[in-house]
PDB file of C-alpha atoms in Angstrom:
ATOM      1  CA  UNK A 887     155.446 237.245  44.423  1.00 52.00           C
ATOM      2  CA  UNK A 888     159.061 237.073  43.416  1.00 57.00           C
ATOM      3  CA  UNK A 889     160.071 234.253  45.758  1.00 55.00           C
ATOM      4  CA  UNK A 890     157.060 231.955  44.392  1.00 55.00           C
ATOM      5  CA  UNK A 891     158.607 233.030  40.487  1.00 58.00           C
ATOM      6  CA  UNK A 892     162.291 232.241  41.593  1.00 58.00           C
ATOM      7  CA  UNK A 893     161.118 228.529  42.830  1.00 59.00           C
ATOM      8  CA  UNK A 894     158.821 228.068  39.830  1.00 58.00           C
ATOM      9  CA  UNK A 895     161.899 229.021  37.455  1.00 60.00           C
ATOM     10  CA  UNK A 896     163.451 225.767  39.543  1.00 59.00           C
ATOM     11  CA  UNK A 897     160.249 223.467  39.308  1.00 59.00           C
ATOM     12  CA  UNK A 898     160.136 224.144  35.359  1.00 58.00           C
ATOM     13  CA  UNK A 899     163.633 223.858  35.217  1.00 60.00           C
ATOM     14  CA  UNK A 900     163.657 220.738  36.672  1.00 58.00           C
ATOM     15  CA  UNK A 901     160.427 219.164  34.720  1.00 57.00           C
ATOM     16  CA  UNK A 902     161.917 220.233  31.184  1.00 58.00           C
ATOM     17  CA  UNK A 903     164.653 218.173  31.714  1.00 56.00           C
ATOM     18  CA  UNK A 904     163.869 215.217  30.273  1.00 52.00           C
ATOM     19  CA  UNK A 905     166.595 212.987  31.519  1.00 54.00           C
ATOM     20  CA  UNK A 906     165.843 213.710  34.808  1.00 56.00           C
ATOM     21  CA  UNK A 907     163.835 210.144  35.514  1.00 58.00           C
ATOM     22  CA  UNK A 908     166.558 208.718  33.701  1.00 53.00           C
ATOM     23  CA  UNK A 909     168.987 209.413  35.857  1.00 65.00           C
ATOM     24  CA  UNK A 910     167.525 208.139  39.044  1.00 69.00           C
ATOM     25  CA  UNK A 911     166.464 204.725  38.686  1.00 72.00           C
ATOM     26  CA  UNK A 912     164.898 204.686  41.842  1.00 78.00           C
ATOM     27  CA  UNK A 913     163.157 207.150  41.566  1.00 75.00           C
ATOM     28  CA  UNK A 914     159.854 207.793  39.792  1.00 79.00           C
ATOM     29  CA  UNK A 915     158.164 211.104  40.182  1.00 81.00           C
ATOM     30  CA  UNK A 916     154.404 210.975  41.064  1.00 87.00           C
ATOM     31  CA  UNK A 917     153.822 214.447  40.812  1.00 88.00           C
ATOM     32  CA  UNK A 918     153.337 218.116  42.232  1.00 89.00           C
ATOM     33  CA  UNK A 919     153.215 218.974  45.547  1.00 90.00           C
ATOM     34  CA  UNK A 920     152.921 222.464  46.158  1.00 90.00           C
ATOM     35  CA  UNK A 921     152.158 224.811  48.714  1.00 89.00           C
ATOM     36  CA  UNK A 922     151.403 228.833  48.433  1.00 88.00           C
ATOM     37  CA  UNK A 923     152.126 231.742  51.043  1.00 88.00           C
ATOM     38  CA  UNK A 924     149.783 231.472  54.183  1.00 88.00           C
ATOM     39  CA  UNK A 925     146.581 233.977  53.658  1.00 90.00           C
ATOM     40  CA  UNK A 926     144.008 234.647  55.846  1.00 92.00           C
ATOM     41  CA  UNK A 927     141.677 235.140  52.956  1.00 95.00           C
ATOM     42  CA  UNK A 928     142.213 231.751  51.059  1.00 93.00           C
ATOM     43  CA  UNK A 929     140.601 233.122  47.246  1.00 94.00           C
ATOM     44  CA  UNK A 930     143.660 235.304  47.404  1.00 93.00           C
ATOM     45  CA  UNK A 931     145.588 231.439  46.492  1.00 92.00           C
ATOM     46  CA  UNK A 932     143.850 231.188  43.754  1.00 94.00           C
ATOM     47  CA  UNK A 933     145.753 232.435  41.660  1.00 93.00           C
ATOM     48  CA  UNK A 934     149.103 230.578  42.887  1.00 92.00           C
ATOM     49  CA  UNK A 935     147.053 227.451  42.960  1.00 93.00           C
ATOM     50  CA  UNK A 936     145.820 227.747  38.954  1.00 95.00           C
ATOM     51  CA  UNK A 937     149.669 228.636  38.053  1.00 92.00           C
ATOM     52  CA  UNK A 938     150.934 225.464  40.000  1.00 92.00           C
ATOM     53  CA  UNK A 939     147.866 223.097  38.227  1.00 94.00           C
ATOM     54  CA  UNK A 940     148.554 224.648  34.911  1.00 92.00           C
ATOM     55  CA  UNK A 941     152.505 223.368  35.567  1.00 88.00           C
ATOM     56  CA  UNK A 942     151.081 219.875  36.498  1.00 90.00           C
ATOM     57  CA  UNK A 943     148.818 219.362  33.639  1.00 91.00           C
ATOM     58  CA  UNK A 944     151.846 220.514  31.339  1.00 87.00           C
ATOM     59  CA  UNK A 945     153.447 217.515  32.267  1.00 84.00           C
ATOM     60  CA  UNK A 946     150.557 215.014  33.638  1.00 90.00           C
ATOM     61  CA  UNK A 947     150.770 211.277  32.339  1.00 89.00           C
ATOM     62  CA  UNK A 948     149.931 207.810  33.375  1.00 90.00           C
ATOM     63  CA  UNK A 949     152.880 207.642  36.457  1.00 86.00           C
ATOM     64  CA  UNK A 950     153.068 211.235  36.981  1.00 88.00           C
ATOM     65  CA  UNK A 951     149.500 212.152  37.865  1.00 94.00           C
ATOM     66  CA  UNK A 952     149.153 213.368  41.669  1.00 94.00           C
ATOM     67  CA  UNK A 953     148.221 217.131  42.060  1.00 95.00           C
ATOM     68  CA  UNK A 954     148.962 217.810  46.058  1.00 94.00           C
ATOM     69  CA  UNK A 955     147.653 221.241  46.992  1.00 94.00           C
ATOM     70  CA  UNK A 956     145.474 222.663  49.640  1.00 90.00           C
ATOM     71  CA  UNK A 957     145.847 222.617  53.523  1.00 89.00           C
ATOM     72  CA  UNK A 958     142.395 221.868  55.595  1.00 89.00           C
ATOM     73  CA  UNK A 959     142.263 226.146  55.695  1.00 88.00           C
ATOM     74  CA  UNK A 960     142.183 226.482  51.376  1.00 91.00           C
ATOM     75  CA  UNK A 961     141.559 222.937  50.364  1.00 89.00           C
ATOM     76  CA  UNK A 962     138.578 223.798  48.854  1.00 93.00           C
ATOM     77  CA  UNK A 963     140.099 226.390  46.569  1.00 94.00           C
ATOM     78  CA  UNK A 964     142.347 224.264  45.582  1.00 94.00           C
ATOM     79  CA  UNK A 965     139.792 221.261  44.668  1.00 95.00           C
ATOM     80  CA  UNK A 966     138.430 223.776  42.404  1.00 96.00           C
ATOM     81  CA  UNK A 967     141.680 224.489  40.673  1.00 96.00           C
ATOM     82  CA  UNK A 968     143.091 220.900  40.005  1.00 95.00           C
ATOM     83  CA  UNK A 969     144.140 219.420  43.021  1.00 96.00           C
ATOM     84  CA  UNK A 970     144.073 215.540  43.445  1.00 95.00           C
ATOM     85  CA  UNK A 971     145.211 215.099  46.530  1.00 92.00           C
ATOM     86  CA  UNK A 972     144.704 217.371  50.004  1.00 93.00           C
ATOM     87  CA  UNK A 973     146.003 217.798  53.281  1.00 92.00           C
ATOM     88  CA  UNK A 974     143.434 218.082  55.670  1.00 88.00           C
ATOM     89  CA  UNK A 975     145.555 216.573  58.760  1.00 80.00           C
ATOM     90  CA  UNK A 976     144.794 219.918  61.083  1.00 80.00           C
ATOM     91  CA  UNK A 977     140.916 218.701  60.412  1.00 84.00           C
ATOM     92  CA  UNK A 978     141.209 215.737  61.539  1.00 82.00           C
ATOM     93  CA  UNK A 979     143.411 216.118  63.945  1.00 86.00           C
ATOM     94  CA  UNK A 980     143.524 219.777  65.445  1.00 83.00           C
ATOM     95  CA  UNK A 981     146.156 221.975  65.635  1.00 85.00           C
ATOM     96  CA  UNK A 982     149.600 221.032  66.565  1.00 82.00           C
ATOM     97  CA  UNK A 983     150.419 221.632  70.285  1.00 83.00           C
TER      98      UNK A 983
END
């Protein structure tokens, strides 16, 4: 999917720059949240899910340590691949009106 390699080019870009925490006091990055194209058949994520954990896990420490991936349709999948955190909200809550 070339729009999911353009924004990963960003993401990388942005985590290999090691100043980048540095710069923003404020600011301390947890970690990843990331979201792939809507599919009807959710094992067809899998393989955007396993690129976006092996990203994470490049970079995973003791602050920056929160995997969020997986919507309550593919949140499964994405348990399986590395995700620490889900968002299940349609689950518990039903669909928006």
């Amino acid at each position: 999917n070339p729009k999911f390699r353009k924004q990963r080019k960003k993401v990388c870009a942005l985590c290999s720059d090691k100043e980048f925490a540095l710069d923003y006091k404020n600011i301390t990055l947890k970690g990843l949240m990331f979201m792939p194209p809507y599919e009807e058949d959710v094992t067809k994520n899998i393989p955007y899910f396993k690129q976006a954990a092996a990203l994470f896990y490049k970079y995973k420490n003791d602050t920056f340590n929160i995997l969020s991936m997986g919507m309550s349709h593919d949140f499964k999948e994405a348990v399986m691949c590395g995700a620490t955190l889900v968002r299940v909200g349609t689950s518990i809550f039903g669909e928006r009106v």
